[in-house]
Coordinates of C-alpha atoms and ligand atoms in Angstrom, one line a residue:
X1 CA 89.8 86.6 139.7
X2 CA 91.1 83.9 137.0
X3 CA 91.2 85.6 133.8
X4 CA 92.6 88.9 131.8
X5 CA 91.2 90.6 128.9
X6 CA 92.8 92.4 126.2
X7 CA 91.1 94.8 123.8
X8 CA 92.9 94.6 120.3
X9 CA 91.4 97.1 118.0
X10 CA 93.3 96.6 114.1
X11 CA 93.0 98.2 110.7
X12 CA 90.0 96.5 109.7
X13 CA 88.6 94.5 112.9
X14 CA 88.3 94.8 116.8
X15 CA 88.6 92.3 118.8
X16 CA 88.2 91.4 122.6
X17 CA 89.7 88.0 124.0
X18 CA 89.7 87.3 127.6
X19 CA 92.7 84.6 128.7
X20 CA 93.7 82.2 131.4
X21 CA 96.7 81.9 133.6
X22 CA 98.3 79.4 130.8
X23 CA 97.9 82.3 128.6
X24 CA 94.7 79.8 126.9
X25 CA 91.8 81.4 124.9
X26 CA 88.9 81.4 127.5
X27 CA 86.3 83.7 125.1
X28 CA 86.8 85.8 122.2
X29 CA 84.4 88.3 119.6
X30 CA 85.2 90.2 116.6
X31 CA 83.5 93.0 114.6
X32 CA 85.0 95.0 111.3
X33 CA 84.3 98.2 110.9
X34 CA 83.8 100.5 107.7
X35 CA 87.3 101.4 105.6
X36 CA 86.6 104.8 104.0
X37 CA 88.6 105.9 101.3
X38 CA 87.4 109.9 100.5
X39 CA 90.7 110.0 97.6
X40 CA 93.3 108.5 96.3
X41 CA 95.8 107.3 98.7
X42 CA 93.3 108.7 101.7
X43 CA 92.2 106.0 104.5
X44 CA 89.6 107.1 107.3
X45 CA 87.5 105.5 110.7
X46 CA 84.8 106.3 112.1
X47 CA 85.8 107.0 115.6
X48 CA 82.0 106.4 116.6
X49 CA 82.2 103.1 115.1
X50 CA 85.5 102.6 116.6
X51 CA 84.1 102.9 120.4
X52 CA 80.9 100.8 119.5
X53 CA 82.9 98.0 118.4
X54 CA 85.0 98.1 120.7
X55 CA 81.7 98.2 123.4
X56 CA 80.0 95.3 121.2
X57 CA 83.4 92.9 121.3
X58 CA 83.6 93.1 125.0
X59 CA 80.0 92.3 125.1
X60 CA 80.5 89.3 122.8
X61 CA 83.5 88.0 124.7
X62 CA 82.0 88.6 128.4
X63 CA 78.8 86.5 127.1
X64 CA 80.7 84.4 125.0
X65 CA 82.7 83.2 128.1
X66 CA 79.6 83.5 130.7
X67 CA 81.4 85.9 132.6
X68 CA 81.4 89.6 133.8
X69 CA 83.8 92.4 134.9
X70 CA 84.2 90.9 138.5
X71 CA 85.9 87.8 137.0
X72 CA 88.5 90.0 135.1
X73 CA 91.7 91.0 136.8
X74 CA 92.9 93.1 134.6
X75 CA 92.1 94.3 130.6
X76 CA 95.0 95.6 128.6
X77 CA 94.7 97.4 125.6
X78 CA 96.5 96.8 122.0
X79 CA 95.9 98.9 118.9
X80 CA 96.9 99.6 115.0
X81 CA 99.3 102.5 115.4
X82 CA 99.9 106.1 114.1
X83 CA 95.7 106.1 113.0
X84 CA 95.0 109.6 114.6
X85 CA 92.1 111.1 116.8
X86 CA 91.2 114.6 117.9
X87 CA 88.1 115.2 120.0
X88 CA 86.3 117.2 122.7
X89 CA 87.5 117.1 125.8
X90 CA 84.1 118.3 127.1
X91 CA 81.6 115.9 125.0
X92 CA 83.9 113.2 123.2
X93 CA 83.0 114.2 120.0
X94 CA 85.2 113.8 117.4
X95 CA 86.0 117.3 115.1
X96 CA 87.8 114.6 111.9
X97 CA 87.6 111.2 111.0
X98 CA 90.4 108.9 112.3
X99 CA 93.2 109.4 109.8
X100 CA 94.7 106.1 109.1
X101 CA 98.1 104.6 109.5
X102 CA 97.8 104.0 105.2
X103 CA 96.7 107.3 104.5
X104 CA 99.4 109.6 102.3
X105 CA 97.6 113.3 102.5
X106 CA 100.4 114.7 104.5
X107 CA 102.8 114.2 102.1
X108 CA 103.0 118.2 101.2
X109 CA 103.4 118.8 105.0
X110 CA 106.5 116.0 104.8
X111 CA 108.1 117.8 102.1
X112 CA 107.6 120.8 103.6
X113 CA 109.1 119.7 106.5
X114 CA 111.9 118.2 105.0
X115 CA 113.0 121.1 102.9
X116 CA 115.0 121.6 106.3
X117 CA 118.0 118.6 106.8
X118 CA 115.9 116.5 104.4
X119 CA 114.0 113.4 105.2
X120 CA 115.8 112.3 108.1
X121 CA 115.2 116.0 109.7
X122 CA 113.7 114.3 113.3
X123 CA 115.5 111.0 112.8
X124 CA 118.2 111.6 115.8
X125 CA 115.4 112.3 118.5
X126 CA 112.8 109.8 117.1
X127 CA 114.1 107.1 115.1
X128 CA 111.9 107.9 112.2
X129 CA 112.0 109.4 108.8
X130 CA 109.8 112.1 108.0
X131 CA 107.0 110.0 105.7
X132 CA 103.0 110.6 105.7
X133 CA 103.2 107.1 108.1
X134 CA 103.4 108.6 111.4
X135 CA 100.0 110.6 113.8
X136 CA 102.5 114.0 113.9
X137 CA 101.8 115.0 110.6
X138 CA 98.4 113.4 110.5
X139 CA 97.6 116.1 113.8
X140 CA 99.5 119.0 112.2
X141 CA 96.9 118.5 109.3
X142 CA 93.8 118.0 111.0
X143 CA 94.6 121.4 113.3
X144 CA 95.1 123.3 109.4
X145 CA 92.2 122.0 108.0
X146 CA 89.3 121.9 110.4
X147 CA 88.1 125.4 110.7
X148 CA 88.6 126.3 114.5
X149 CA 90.7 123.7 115.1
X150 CA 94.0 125.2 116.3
X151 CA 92.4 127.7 118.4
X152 CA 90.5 125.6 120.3
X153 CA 93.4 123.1 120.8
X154 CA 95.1 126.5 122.2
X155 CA 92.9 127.1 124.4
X156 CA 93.1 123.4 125.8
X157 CA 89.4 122.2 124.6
X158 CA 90.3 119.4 122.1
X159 CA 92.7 116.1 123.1
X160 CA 95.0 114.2 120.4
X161 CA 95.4 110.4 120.7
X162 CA 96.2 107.3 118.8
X163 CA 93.6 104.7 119.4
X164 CA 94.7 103.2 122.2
X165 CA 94.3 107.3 123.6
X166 CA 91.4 107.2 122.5
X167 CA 89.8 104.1 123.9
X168 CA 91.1 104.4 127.1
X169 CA 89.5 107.8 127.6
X170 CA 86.7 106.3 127.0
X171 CA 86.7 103.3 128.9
X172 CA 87.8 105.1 132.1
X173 CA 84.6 107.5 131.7
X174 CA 84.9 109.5 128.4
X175 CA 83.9 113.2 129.1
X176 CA 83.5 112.4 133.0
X177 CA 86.6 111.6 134.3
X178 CA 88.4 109.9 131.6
X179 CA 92.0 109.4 131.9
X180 CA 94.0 111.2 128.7
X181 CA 97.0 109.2 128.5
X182 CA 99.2 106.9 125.9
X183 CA 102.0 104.5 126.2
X184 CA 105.9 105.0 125.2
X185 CA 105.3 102.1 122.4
X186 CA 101.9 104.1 120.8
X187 CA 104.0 107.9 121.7
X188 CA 107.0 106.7 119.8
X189 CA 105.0 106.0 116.7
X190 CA 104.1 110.3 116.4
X191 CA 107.3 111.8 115.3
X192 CA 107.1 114.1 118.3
X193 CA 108.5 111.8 121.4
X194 CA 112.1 111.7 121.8
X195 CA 113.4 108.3 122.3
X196 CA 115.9 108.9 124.9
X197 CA 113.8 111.1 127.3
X198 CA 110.7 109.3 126.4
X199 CA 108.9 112.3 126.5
X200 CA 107.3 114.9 123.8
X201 CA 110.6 116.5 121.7
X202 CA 109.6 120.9 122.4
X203 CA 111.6 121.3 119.0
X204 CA 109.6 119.4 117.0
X205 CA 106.5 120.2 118.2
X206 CA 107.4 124.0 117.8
X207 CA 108.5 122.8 114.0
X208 CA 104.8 121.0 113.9
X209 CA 102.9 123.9 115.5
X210 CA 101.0 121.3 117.8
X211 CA 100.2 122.7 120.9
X212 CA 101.5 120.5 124.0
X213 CA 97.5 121.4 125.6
X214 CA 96.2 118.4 123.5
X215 CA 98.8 115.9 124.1
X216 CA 98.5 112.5 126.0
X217 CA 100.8 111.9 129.1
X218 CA 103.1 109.2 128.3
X219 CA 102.8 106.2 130.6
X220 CA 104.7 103.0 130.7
X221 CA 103.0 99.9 129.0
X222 CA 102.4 98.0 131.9
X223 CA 101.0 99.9 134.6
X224 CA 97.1 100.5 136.2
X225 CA 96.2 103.9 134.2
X226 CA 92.6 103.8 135.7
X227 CA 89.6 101.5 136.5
X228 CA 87.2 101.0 133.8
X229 CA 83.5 101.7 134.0
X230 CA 80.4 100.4 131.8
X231 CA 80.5 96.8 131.0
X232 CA 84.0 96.3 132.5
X233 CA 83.3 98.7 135.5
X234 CA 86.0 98.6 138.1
X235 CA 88.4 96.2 136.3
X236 CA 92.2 97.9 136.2
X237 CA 93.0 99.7 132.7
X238 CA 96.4 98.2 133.0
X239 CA 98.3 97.4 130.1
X240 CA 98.6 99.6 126.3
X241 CA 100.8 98.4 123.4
X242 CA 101.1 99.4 119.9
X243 CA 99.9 95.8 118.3
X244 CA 103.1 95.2 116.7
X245 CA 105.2 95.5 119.7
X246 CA 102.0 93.5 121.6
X247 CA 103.0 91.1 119.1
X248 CA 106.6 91.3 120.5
X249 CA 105.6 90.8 123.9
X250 CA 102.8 88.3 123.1
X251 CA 105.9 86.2 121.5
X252 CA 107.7 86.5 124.2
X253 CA 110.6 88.1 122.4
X254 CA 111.9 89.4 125.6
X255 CA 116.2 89.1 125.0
X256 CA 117.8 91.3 122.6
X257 CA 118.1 89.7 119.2
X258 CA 114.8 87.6 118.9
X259 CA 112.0 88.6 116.4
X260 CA 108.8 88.3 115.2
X261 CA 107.3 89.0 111.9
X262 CA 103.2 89.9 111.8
X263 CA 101.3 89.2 108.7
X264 CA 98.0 91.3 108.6
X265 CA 97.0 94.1 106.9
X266 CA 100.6 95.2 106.6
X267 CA 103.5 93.4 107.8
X268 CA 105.8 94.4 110.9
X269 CA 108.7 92.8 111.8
X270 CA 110.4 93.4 115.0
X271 CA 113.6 92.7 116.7
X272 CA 114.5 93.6 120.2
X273 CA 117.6 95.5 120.9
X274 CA 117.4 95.8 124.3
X275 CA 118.2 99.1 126.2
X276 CA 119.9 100.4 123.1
X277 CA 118.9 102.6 120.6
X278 CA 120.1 101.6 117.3
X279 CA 119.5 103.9 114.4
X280 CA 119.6 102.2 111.6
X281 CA 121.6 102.7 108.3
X282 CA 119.4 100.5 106.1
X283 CA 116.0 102.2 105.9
X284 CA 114.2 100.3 109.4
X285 CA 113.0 102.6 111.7
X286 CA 113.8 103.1 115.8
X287 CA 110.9 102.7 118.0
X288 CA 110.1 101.2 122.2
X289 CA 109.5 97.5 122.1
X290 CA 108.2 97.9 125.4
X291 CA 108.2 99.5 128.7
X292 CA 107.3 97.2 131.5
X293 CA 106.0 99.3 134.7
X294 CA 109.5 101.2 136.1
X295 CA 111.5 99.0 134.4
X296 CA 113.9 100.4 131.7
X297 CA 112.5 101.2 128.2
X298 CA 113.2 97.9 125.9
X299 CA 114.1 99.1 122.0
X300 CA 113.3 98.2 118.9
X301 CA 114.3 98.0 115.6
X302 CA 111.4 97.9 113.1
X303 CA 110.8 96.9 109.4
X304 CA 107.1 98.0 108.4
X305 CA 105.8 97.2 105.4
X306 CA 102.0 98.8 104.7
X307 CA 100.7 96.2 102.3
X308 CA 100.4 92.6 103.1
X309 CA 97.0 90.8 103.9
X310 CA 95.1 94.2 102.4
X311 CA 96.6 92.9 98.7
X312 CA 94.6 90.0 99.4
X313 CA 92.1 92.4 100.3
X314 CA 92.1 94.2 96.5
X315 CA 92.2 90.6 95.1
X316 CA 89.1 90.2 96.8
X317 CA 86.8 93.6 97.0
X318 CA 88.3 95.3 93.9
X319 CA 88.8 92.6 91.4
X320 CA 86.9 90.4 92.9
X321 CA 89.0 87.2 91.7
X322 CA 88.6 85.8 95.2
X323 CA 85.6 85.7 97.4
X324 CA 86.8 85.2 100.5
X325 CA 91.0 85.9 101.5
X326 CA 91.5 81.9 102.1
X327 CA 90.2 80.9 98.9
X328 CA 94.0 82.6 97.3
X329 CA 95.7 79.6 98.6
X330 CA 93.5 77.0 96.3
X331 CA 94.0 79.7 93.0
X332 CA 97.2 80.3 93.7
X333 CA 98.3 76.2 93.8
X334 CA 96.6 76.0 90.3
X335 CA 100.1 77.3 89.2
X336 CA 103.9 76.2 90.1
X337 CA 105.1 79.8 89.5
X338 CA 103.9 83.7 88.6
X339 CA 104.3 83.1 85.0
X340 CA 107.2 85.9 85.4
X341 CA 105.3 88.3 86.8
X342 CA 105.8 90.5 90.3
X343 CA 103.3 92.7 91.7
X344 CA 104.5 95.4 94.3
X345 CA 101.7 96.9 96.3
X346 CA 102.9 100.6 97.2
X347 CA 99.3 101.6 97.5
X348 CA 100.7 103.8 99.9
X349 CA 104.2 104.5 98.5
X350 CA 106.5 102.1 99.6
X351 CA 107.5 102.2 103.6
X352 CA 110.5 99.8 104.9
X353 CA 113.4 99.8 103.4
X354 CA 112.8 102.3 101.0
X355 CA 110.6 105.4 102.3
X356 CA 109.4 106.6 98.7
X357 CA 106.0 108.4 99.0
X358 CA 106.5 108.8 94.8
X359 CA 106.0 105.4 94.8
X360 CA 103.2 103.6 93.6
X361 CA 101.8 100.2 92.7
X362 CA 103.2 98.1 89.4
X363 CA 102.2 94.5 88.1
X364 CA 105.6 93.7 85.6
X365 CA 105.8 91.3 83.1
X366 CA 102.5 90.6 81.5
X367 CA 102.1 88.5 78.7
X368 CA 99.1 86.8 76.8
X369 CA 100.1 83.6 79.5
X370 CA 99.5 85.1 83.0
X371 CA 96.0 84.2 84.3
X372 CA 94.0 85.0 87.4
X373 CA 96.0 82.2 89.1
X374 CA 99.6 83.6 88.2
X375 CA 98.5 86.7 89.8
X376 CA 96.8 85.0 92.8
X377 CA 100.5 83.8 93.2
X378 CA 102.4 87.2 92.7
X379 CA 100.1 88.3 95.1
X380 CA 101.2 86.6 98.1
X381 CA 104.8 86.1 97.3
X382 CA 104.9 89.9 97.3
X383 CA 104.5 89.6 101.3
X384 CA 107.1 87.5 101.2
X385 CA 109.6 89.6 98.9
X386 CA 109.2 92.4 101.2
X387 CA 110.1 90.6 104.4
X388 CA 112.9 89.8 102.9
X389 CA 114.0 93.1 102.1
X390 CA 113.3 93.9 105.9
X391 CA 115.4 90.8 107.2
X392 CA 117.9 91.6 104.9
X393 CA 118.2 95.1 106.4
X394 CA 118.0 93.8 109.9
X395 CA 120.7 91.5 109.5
X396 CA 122.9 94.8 107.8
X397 CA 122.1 96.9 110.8
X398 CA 122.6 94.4 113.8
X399 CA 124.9 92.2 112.7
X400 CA 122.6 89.4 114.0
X401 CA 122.2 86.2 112.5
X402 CA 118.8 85.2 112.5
X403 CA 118.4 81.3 112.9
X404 CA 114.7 81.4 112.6
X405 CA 111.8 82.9 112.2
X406 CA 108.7 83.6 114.9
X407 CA 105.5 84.7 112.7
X408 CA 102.0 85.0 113.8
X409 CA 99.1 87.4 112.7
X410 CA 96.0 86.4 109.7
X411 CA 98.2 85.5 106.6
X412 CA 100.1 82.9 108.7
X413 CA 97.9 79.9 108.0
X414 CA 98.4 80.2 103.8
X415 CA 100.7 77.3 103.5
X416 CA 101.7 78.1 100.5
X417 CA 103.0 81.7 101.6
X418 CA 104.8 80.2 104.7
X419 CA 106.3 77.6 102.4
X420 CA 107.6 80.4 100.3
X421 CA 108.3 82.9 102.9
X422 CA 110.9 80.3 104.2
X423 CA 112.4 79.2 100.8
X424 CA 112.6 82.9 99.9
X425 CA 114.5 83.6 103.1
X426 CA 116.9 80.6 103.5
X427 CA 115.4 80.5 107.3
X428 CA 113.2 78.3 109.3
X429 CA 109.5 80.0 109.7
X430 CA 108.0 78.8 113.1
X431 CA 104.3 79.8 113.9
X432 CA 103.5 79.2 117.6
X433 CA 100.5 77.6 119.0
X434 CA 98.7 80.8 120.2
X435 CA 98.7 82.9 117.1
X436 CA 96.7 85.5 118.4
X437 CA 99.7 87.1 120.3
X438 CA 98.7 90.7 119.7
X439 CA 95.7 90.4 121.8
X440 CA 98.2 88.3 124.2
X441 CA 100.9 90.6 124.5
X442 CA 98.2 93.4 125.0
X443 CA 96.9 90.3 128.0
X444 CA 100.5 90.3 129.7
X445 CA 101.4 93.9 129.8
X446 CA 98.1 94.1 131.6
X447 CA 98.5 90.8 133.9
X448 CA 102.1 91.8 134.9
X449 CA 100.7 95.0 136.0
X450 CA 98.5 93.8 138.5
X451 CA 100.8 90.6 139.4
X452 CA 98.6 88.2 138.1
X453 CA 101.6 86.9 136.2
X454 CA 105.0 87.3 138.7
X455 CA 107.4 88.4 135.8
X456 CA 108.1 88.6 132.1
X457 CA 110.2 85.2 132.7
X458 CA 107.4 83.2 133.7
X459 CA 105.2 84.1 130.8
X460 CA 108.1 82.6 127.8
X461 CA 106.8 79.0 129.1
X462 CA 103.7 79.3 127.7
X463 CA 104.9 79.7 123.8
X464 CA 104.9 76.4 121.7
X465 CA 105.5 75.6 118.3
X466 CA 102.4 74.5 116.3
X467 CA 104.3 74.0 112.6
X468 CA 108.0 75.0 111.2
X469 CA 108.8 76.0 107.4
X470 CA 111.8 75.3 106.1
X471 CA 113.7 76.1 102.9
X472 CA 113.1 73.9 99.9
X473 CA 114.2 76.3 97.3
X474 CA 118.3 75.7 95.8
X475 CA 120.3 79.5 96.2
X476 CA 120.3 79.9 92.7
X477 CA 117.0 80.1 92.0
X478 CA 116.6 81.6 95.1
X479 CA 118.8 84.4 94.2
X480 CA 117.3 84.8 90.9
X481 CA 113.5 85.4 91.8
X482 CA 114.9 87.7 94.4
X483 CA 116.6 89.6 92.0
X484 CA 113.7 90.0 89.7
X485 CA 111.5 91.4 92.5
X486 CA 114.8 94.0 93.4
X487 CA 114.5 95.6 89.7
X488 CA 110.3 95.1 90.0
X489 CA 110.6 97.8 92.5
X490 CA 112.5 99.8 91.1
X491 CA 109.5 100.4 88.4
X492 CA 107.3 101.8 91.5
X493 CA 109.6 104.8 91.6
X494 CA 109.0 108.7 90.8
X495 CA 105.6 107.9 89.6
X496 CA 103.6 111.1 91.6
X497 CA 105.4 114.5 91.7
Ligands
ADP501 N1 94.3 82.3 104.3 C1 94.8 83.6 104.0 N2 95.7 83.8 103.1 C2 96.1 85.0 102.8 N3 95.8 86.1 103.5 C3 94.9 86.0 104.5 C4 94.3 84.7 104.8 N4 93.5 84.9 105.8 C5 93.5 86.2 106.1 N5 94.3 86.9 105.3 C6 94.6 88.3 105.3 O1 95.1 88.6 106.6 C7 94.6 89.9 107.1 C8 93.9 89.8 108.4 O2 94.8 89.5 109.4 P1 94.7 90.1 110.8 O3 95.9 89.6 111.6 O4 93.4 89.8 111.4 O5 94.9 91.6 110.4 P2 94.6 93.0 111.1 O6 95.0 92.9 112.6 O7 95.6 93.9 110.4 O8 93.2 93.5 110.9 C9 93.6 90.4 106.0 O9 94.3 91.4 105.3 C10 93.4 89.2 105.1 O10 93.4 89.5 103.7
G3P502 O1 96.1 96.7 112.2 P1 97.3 96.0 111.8 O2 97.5 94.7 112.5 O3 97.5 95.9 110.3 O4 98.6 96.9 112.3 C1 98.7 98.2 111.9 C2 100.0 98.8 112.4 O5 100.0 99.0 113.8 C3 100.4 100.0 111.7 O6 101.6 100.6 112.1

């Protein structure tokens, strides 16, 4: 059988793409689904819509590519993290909307929680702060809120999962027979697995009041969970990443000290420790890179940033200054500069380095000169800003020096951003010729499961360069913009109680 498929299900879109042994693009399809946004800082899916997308894009890609299940080997499964799912274990149906990585209404239950040791409460076992980011709190408020709820999670009829959970119980049979499990990477994204057992923390799901009747098993990321039925029926479930550290995999980042950077809806960078756990004393968090098969757990440490590519996204649905996301680039070159200005999105508080859900958004420096186009500008060096905070705190906390950087994801074909991301960073930005490496990290975890690929060390000679970056911009002025955007941030702060 020639070819692997990998389901990567984002923020905003699903996709399926099915790859060769080169690690090629044989057939791909993409469908968005509806962002809902009940409140103010609240972010839900439709788990429904969630499922049929994900039915629809392997539709699209099997037709696309004029093949079916028998020519797959293998599909492996990628996923936007910490987004939260409770359903039936008897019918599948869901008792909440998916609560969304972005979405801040567990900030009381944070506090709470953190009355206790303070924000760093968990931070020993998980390698994560206590912040409205992560599925824990996300569960503990979905089992308060909908009536019923905690009983019948007691009693063993509901199941919790991320969407990778989630879509694997489904694809392996739903209500009949569906396997209820999640990988380290996904598990290590909840607040409630402990890093160095790799298994759920009793403590802090005592702390929590989750009962351990609705939690996934934790499985390796690279291993055959089940066979799929329906369209892909009896094609190997064999792979599961959280996309960012898909993207890890996908760039072959497999020594300690290499790193990636992923522009999309947010913007994750990772670098791989190897089998050490590093906690971090400059605001990234701990989390598994990976987890090939029986192999050791691979760590991470992680800089995540929650608004990147969705400022692009306000630009264009709120303000509606832009009609489609590429059209920034041509509004943006209208100007050499911002005009002075600096817009930081902390739509959702601010995450990496700073962890201050009191944040929230500010545009400084306004005058009568700034136009659409200054702001186009601010807009998309405020990506860049950020991942320079992250580096900045990656080179603190390993003491690695960083010769380049590896990017991939949506934002990474805006010249103008790359351009600036390297000038603003002093460092080399390299995309590689497959920039779709979530879906192809999601695509080798799978493939090495079922030996369709020998070993991680065969898969690094398939990455290329397609185009490098490098720094144009004198230190000076360098220093000074970066500056500006250091005391721009600090105007986010202490704005809700
Ligand atoms: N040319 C572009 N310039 C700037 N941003 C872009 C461009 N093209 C896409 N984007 C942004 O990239 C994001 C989509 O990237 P993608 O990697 O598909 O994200 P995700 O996996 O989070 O859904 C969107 O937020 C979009 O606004
Ligand atoms: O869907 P993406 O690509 O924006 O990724 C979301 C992250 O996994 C959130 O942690």
């Amino acid at each position: 059988m020639p070819y692997i498929a990998a389901i990567d299900q984002g923020t905003t879109s699903t996709r399926c793409m099915i790859f060769d042994h080169a690690g090629g693009i044989v057939a791909s399809a993409q469908r968005e689904h509806a962002q809902i946004y009940p409140q103010p800082g609240w972010v839900e899916h439709r788990p429904a819509e969630i499922w049929e997308r994900t039915q629809q894009v392997v539709r699209g890609a099997l037709a696309q590519g004029g093949l079916q299940a028998s020519d797959i080997a293998a599909v492996g499964i990628t996923n936007q993290r910490e987004t939260t799912l409770v359903w039936e274990r008897a019918t599948g149906r869901p008792i909440h909307n998916a609560i969304v990585w972005q979405d801040t209404r567990t900030d009381q239950i944070c506090n709470d929680l953190a009355q206790t040791d303070g924000q760093d409460r968990f931070r020993a076992q998980t390698g994560l702060p206590l912040a409205t980011y992560f599925a824990g709190p996300k569960l503990a408020w979905i089992l308060e809120h909908v009536p019923g709820a905690r009983a019948a999670a007691e009693a063993g009829d509901l199941l919790f999962g991320t969407v990778d959970t989630f879509l694997t119980w489904w694809l392996t049979g739903g209500p009949q027979g569906g396997v209820h499990v999640t990988d380290v990477t996904n598990a290590s994204r909840t607040l409630l697995m402990n890093l160095a057992t790799l298994d759920w923390d009793a403590e802090i799901l005592a702390a929590l009041r989750i009962p351990p009747a609705l939690l996934p098993a934790i499985r390796s990321s690279s291993e055959v969970y089940a066979l799929a039925v329906g369209d892909l029926a009896g094609v190997p479930v064999a792979g599961i990443l959280g996309d960012q550290q898909a993207a890890l995999v996908g760039q072959t980042c497999f020594a300690a000290g290499e790193a990636k950077n992923t522009y999309g809806t947010g913007c994750f960078m990772l670098l791989n420790t190897g089998p050490q756990i590093i906690a971090s004393q400059h605001g990234l968090i701990t989390t598994v890179g990976y987890k090939l098969g029986s192999q050791p757990a691979v760590y991470a440490l992680e800089g995540s940033i929650a608004i990147a590519g969705a400022l692009v996204q306000w630009l264009r649905d709120n303000l509606g200054i832009i009609k489609s996301a590429s059209e920034i680039e041509t509004l943006a070159n209208e100007v050499a500069d911002t005009g002075g200005i600096y817009i930081v999105p902390a739509f959702s508080g601010l995450f990496a380095p700073y962890w201050r859900s009191d944040a929230r958004g500010v545009i400084v420096g306004l005058t009568r000169y700034v136009t659409k186009a200054h702001l186009a500008r601010a807009v998309l060096e405020a990506t860049a800003y950020q991942t320079r905070e992250v580096l900045d705190a990656m080179r603190a906390d390993s003491g690695m020096a960083l010769r380049s950087l590896k990017v991939d994801g949506g934002m990474v074909f805006n010249q103008t951003l790359m351009q600036f991301q390297a000038d603003i960073l002093g460092v080399p930005v390299v995309r590689p010729k497959v920039a779709e490496t979530t879906a192809l990290g999601a695509a080798y975890a799978a493939g090495l499961a079922v030996g369709y690929w020998p070993n991680s060390a065969a898969l690094c000679a398939h990455w290329g360069v397609d185009q490098t970056w490098t720094p144009q911009l004198d230190e000076p002025t360098r220093t000074g913009l970066y500056q500006g955007w250091k005391k721009a941030v600090t105007r986010t702060f202490d704005w809700t109680p």
